[in-house]
Coordinates of C-alpha atoms and ligand atoms in Angstrom, one line a residue:
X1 CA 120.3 135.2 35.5
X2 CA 123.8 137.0 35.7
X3 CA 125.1 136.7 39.3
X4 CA 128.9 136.8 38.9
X5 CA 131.8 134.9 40.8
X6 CA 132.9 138.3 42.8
X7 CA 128.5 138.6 44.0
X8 CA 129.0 134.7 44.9
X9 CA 132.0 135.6 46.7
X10 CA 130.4 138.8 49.0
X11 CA 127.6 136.6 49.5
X12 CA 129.7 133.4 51.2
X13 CA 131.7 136.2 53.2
X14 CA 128.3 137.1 54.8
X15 CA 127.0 133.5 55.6
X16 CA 128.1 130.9 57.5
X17 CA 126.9 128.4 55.5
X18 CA 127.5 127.5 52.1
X19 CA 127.0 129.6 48.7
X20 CA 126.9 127.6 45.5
X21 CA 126.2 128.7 42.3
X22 CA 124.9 126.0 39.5
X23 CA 127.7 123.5 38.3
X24 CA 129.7 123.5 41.8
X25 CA 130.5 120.1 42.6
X26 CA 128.2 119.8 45.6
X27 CA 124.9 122.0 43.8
X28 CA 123.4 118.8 43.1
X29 CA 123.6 117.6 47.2
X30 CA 122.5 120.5 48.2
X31 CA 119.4 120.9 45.9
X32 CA 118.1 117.7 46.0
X33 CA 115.0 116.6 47.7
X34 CA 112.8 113.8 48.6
X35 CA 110.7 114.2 45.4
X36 CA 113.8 113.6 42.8
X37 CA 110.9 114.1 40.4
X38 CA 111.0 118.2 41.3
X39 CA 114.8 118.6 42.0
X40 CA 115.2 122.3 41.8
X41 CA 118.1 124.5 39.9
X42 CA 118.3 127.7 40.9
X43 CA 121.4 129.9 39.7
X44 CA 122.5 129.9 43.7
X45 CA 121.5 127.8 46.6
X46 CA 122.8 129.2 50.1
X47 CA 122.6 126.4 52.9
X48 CA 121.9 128.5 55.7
X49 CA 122.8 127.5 59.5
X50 CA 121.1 130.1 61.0
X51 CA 118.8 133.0 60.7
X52 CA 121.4 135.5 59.9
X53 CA 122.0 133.5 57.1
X54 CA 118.8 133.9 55.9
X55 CA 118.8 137.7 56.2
X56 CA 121.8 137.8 54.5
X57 CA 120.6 135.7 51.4
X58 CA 117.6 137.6 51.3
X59 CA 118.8 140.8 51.2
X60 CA 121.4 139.6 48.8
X61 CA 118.7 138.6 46.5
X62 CA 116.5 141.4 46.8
X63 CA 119.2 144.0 45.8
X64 CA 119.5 142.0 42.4
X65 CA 116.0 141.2 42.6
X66 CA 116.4 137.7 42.4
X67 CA 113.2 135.4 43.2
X68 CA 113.6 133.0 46.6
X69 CA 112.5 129.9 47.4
X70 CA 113.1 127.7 50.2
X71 CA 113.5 124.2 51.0
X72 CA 113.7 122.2 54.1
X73 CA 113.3 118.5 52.7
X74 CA 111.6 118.6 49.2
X75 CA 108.4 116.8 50.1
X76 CA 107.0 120.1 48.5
X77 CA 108.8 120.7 45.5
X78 CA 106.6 120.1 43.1
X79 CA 107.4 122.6 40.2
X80 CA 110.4 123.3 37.8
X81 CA 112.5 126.3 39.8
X82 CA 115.0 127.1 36.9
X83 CA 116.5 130.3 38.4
X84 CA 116.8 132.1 41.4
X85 CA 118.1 131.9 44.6
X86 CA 117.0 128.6 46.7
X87 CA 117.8 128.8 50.9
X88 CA 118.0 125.2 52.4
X89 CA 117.5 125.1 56.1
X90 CA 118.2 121.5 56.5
X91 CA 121.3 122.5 58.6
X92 CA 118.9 124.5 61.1
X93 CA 118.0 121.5 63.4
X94 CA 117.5 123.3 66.7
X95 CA 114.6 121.5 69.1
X96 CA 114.4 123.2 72.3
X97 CA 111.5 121.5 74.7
X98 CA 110.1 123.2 77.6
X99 CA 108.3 120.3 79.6
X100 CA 106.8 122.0 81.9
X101 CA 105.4 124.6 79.5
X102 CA 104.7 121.9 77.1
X103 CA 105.7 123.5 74.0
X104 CA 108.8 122.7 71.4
X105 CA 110.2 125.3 69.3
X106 CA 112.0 123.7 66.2
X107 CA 114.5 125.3 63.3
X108 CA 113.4 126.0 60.0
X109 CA 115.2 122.5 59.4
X110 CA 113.7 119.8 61.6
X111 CA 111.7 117.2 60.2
X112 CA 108.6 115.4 62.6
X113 CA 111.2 113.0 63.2
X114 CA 113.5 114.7 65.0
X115 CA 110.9 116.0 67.7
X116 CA 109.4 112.8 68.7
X117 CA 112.5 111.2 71.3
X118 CA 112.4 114.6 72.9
X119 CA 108.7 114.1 73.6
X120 CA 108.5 110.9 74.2
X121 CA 109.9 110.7 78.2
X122 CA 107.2 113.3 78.9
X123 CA 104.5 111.1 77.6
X124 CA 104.2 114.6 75.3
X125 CA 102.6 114.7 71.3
X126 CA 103.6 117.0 68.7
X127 CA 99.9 117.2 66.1
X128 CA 102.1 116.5 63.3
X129 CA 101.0 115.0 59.5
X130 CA 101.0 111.4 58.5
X131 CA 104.8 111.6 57.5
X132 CA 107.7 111.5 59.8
X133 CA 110.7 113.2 57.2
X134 CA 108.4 116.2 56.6
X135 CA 109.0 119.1 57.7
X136 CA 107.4 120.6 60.8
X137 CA 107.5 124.1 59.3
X138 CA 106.7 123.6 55.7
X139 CA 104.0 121.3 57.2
X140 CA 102.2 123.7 59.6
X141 CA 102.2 126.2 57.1
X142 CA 99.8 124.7 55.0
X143 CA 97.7 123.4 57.6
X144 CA 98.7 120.1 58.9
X145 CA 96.0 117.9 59.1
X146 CA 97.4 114.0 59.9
X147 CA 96.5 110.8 61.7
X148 CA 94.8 112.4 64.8
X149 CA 93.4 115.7 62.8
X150 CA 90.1 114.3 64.1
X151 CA 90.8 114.2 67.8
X152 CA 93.1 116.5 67.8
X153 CA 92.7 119.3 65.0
X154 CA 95.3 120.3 62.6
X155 CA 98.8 121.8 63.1
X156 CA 98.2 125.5 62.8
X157 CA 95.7 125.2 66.1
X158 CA 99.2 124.5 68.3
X159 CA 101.3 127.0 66.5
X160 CA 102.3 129.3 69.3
X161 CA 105.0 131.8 67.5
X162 CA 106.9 132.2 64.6
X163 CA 110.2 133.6 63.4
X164 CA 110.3 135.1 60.0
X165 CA 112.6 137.0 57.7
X166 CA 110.8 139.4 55.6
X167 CA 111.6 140.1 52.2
X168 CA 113.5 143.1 53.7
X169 CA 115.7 140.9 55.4
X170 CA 114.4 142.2 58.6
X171 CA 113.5 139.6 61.6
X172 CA 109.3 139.7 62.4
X173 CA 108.5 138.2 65.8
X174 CA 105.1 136.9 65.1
X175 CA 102.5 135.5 67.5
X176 CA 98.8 136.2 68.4
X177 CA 100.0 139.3 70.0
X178 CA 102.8 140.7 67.6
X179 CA 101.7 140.8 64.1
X180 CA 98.2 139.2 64.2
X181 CA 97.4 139.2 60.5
X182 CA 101.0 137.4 59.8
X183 CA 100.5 135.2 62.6
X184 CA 97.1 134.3 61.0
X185 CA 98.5 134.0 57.4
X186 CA 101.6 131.6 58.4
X187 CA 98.6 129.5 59.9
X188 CA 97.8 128.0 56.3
X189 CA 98.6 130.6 53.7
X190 CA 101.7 128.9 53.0
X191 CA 103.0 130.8 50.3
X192 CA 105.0 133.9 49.9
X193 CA 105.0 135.0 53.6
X194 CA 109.1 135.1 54.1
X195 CA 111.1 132.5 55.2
X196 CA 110.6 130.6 58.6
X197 CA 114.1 130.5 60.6
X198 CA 111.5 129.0 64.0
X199 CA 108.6 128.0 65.2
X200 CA 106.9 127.3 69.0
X201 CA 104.5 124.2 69.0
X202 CA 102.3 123.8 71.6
X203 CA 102.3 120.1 72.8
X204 CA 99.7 117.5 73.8
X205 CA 99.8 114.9 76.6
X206 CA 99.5 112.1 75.9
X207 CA 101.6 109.2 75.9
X208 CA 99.8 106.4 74.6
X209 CA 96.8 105.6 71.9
X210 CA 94.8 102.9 70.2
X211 CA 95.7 102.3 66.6
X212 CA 97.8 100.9 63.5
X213 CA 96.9 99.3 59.9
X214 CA 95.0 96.9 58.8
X215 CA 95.9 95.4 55.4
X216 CA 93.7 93.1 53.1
X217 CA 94.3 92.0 49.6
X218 CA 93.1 93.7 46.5
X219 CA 89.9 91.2 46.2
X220 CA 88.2 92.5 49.5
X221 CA 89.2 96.4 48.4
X222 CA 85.0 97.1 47.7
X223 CA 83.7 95.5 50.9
X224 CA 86.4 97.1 52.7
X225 CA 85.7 100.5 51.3
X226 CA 82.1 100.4 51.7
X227 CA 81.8 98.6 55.1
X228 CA 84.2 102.0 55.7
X229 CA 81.9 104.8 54.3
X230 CA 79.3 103.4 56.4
X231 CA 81.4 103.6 59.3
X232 CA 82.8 106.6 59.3
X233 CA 79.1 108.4 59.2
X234 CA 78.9 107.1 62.9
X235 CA 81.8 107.7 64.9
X236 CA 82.6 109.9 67.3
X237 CA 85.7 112.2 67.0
X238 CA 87.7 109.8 69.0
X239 CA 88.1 108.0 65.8
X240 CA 90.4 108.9 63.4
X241 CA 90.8 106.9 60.0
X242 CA 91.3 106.6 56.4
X243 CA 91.7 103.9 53.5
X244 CA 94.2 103.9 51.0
X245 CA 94.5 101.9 47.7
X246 CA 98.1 101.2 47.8
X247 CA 99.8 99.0 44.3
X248 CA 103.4 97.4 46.0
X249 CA 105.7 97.6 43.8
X250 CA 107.5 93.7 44.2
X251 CA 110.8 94.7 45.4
X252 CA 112.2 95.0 48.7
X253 CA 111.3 97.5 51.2
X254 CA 107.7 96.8 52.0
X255 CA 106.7 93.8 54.8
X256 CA 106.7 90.3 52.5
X257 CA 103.0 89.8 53.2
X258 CA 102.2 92.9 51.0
X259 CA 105.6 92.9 48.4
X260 CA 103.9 93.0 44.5
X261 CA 99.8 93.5 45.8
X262 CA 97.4 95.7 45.1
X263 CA 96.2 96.2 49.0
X264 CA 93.5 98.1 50.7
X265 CA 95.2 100.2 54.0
X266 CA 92.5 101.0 56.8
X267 CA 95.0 103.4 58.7
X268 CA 93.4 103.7 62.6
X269 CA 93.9 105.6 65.5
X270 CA 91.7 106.0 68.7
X271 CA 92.6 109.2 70.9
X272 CA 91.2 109.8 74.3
X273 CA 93.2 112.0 76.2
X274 CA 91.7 111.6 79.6
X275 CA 91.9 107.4 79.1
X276 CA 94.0 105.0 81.1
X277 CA 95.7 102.4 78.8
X278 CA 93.0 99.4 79.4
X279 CA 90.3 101.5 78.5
X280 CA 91.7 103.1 75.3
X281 CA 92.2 99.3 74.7
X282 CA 89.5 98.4 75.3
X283 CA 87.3 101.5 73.7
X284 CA 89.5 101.0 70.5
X285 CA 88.7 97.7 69.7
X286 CA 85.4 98.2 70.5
X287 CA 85.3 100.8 68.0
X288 CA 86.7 98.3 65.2
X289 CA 84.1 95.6 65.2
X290 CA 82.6 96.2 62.2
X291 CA 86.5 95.7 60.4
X292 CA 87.1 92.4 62.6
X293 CA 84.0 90.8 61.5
X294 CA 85.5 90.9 57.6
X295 CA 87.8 88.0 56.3
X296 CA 91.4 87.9 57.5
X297 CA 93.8 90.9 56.6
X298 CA 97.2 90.3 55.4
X299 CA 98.8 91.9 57.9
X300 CA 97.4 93.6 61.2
X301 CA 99.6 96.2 63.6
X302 CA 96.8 97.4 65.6
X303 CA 97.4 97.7 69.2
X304 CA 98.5 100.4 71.6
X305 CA 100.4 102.8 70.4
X306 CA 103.0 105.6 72.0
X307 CA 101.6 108.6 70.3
X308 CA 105.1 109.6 69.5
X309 CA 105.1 106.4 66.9
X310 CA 101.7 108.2 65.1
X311 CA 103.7 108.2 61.8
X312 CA 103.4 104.0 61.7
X313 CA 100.2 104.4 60.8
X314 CA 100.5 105.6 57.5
X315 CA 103.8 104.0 57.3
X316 CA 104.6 106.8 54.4
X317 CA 107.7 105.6 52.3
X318 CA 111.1 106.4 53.0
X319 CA 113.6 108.2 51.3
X320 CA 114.0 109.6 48.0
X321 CA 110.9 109.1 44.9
X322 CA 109.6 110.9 42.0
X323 CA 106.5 112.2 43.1
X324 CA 103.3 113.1 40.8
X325 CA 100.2 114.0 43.1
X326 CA 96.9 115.6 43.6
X327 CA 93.6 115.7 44.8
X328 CA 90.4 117.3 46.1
X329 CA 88.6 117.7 49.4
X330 CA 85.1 116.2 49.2
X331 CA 81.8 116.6 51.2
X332 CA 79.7 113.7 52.8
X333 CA 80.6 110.9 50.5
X334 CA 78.1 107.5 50.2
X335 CA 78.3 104.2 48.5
X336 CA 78.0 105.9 44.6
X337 CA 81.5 107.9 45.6
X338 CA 82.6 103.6 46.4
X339 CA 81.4 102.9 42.7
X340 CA 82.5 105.8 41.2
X341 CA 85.8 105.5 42.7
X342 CA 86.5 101.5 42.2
X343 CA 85.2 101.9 38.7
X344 CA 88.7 103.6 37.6
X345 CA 90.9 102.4 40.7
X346 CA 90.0 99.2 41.8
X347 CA 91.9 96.0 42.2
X348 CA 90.6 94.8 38.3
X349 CA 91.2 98.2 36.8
X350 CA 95.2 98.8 35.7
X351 CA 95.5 102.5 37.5
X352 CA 98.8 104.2 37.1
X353 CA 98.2 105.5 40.5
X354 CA 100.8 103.6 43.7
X355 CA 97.8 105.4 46.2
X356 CA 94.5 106.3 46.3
X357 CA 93.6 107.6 49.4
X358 CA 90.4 108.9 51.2
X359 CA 90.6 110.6 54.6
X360 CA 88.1 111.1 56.8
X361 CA 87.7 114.6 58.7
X362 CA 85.0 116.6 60.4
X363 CA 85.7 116.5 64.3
X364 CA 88.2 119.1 65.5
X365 CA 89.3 119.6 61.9
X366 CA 85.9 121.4 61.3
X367 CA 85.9 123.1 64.6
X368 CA 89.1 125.0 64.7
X369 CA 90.8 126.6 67.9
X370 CA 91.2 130.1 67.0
X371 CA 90.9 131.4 63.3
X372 CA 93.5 130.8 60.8
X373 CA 94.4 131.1 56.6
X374 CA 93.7 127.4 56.4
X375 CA 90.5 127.1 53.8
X376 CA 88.3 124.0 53.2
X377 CA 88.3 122.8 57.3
X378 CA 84.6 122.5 56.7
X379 CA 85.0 119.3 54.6
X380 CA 84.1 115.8 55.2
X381 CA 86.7 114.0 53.5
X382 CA 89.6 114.6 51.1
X383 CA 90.8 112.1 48.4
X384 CA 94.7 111.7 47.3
X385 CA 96.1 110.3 44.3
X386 CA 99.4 109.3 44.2
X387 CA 101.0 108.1 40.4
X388 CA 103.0 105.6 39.6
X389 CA 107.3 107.1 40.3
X390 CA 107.7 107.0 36.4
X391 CA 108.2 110.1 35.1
X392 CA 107.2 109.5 31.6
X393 CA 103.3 109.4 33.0
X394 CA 103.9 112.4 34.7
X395 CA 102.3 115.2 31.9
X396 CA 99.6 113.3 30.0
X397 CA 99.0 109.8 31.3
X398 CA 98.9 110.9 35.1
X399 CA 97.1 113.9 34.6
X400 CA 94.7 112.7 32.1
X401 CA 93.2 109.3 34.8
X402 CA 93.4 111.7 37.6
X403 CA 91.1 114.2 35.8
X404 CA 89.0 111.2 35.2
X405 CA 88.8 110.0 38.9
X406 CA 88.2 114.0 39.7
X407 CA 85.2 113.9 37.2
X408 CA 84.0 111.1 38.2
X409 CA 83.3 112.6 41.8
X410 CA 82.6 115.5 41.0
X411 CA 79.3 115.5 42.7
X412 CA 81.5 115.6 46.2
X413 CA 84.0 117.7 45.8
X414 CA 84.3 120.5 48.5
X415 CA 84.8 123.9 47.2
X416 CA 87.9 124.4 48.8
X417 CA 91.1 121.8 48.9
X418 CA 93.8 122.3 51.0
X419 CA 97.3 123.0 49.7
X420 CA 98.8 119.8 50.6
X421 CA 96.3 118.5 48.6
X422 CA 96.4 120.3 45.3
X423 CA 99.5 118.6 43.8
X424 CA 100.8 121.6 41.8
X425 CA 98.7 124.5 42.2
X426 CA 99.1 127.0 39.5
X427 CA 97.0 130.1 37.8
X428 CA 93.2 129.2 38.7
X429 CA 93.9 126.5 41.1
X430 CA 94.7 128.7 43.7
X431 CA 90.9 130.3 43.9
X432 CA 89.9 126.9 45.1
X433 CA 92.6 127.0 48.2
X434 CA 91.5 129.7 50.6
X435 CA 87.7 131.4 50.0
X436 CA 87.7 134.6 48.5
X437 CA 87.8 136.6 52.0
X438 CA 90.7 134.7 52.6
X439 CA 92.5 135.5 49.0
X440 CA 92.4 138.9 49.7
X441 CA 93.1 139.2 53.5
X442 CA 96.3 136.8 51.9
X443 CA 97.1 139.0 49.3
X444 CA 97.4 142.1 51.7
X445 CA 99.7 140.5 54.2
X446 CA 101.9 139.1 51.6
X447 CA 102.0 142.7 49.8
X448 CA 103.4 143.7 53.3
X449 CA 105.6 141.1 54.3
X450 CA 107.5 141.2 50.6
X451 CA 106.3 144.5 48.7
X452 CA 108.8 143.6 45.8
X453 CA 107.4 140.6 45.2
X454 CA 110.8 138.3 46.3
X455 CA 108.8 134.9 47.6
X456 CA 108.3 132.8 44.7
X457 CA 105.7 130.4 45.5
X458 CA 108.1 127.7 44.2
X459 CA 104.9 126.0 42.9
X460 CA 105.1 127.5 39.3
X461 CA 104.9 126.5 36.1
X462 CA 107.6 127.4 33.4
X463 CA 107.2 130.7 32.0
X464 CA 104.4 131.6 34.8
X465 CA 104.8 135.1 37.3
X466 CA 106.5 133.1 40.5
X467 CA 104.1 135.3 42.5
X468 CA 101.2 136.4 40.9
X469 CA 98.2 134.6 42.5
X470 CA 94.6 135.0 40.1
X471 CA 92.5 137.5 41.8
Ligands
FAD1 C1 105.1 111.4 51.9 C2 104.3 112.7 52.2 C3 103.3 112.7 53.2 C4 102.6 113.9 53.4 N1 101.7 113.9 54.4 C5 101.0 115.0 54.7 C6 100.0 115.0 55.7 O1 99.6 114.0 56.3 N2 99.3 116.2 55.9 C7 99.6 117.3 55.3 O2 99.0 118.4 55.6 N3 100.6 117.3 54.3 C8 101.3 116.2 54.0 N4 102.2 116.2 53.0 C9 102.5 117.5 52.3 C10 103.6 118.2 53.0 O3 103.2 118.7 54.3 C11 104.0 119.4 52.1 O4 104.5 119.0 50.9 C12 105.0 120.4 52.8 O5 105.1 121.5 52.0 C13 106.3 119.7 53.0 O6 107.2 120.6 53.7 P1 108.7 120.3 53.7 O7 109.4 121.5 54.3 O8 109.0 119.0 54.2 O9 109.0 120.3 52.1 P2 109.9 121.4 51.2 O10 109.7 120.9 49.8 O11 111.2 121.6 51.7 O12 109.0 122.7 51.4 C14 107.8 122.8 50.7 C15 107.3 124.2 50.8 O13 107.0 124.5 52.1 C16 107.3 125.9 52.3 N5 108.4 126.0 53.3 C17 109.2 125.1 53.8 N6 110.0 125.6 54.8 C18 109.8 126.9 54.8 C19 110.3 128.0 55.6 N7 111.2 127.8 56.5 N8 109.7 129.2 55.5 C20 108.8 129.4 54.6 N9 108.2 128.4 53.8 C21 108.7 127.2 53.9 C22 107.8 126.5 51.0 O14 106.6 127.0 50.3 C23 108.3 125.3 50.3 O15 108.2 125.4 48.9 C24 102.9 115.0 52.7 C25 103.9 115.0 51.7 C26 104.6 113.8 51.4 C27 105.6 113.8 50.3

């Protein structure tokens, strides 16, 4: 795209951040993400430190119609963005906490994180996702189901208010008062519906719960899984869960007991927000018996648990990888979706996958707050495939075993899989993210929030319309 040095030079004059076009010395900084896999390269990233930045980048880029995306940590960035103009917001790290009110309001920038000390001393929660160096925003814009979903429902249910730029540059106060059908859309629509410069968060008291991992070795991965299928058909909402296949890589980094195994992770957390700590103890154990009558795990963190540490349970990795991901929501699942499953990923198969993970849902998940863009809430379980961080698998080899595992449980797949969980949507993949009601109530507030069409989804493929969604 031909932006030239003097339209690079107006546009660092307007901002207070920085303006770099491809091949300045720190582009590759400021582009770079937490999936190194997806590392964007725009023609000009702005790093904006505030909302007038924003404004002025995007009403930079929509006189030279140039397509936008934005980027808070690259946990999303999934898809080859080649040209454009990319806004980071990692420098927008406002948190300001009202106690008494019990809501946060966060910058476009702030990661889960970042919120948790603040909330901490007020024995206050923040329903986050299962990773702590996500975003909050690009989080609760797709939904946000985590660790407590169950308990405690999904992000967009204690989204108060949003801040958004338009793709006329122009500021939109948006709540469930101001702008309804925005307010609703930001509330899992995720894509093309401006740019987010801050959000409110209403919080949850409470300070302490009932949870942590249990870890056995790849031989017990069936009777694990099964003695877990069972389970989960029984509980009440209190119980939140989910068991992940995870292959260790034998390097340093993960605790020694699970460093080169293929593990089975039963991720746990007991919420009860009227409990005193001996009888969320005491409840949550309880809870676990059928798990403590199996041999010995290799490794066991259950115990009580400060709600602001929520994101030890999944214990998420750190830092930078090359991501390749995807998945499907599922209905009730029984011991056939066990065989089914084990017969490509279990521990005497050779999967190219580092996770494979099943949640369990239903529970406040299914029986949302107020009504939002978020499709497939009506879902049982969901299932999450995580490759191997070699590149090389990532078009054929990946795709091809993942196709496999998605055929082979077919029979349980829910019509409708959240965002989070689609790996790359593209073309036809996006019918099976919101129902068709949904699609089109989308596709009307994204027409008015950006007429010209400015919000790439960022989620492309090469060659593909950045913002044409199949009707
Ligand atoms: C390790 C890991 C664990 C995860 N766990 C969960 C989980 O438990 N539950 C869950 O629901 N999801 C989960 N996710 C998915 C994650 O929520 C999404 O990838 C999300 O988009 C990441 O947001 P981000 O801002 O951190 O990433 P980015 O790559 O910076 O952003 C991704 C996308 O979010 C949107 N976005 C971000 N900021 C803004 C903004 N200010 N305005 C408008 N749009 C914006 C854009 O579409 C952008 O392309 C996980 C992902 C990873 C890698």
């Amino acid at each position: 795209m031909d932006i030239s040095d003097a339209d690079v030079d107006t546009l660092a004059r307007s901002v207070r951040g920085v303006v770099l076009a491809r091949g300045a010395s720190d582009y590759p900084g400021e582009v770079a993400g937490y999936n190194s896999a997806g590392t964007y390269s725009p023609d000009l990233v702005v790093g904006a430190t505030c909302e007038d930045d924003v404004r002025a980048a995007v009403r930079f880029a929509a006189e030279r119609d140039l397509p936008v995306v934005v980027q808070a940590t690259g946990h999303g960035n999934y898809a080859p963005v080649r040209d454009g103009l990319l806004i980071t917001t990692h420098r927008m790290q406002d948190i300001t906490l009202d106690a008494d009110a019990r809501t946060v309001t966060v910058g476009a920038g702030v990661q889960w994180h970042a919120i948790q000390p603040h909330l901490e001393p007020h024995g206050l929660a923040a329903v986050s996702g299962s990773s702590p160096s996500v975003g909050a925003v690009g989080l609760a814009l797709g939904g946000g189901l985590g660790p407590l979903s169950r308990t405690l429902g999904c992000t967009v249910d204690h989204v108060e208010a949003f801040r958004v730029v338009d793709g006329t540059g122009a500021v939109r106060i948006v709540d469930a008062d101001h702008e309804p059908d925005l307010f609703w859309a930001l509330r899992g629509g995720k894509v093309g519906l401006g740019i987010v410069t801050e959000m409110r968060l209403r919080l949850v008291h409470l300070p302490l719960l009932h949870g942590g991992s249990l870890y056995w070795d790849g031989q017990h991965i069936e009777t694990v899984y099964r003695t877990w299928v069972d389970w989960t058909a029984t509980l009440p909402d209190s119980v939140n869960s989910s068991v992940n296949i995870i292959r260790f890589p034998d390097v340093d980094g993960p605790p020694p007991q699970l460093r080169g195994r293929t593990v089975i992770h039963l991720r746990y957390a007991f919420v009860d927000t009227d409990g005193t700590p001996e009888s969320i103890q005491a409840d949550g154990e309880a809870h676990l018996a059928p798990f403590r009558a199996l041999p010995e795990p290799l490794l066991d963190t259950i115990g009580p648990l400060p709600a602001t540490q929520t994101a030890t349970i999944h214990s998420d990795p750190p830092g930078q990888l090359d991501v390749w991901e995807n998945g499907t929501f599922l209905d009730a699942i029984d011991q056939d979706y066990v065989t089914a499953l084990l017969d490509i990923v279990g521990n005497d198969k050779d999967a190219p996958f580092i996770a494979v993970e099943t949640r369990h849902f239903g529970g406040a998940v299914a029986r949302p707050a107020t009504d939002s863009a978020m499709g497939g809430r009506d879902a049982a379980y969901s299932l999450f495939l995580i490759g191997a961080p070699v590149p090389e698998l990532f078009d054929t080899v990946l795709p091809t075993i993942a196709g496999r595992v998605l055929d082979a449980v077919e029979g349980y797949r829910h019509h409708l899989t959240n965002y989070h969980w689609a790996g790359h949507p593209t073309g036809e993949d996006f019918t099976r993210l919101w129902t068709a009601e949904q699609h089109e109530r989308l596709r009307a507030v994204r027409a008015s929030v950006d007429p010209a069409g400015l919000f790439a989804f960022g989620q492309v493929a090469p060659g593909e319309s950045t913002t044409e969604v199949p009707a």
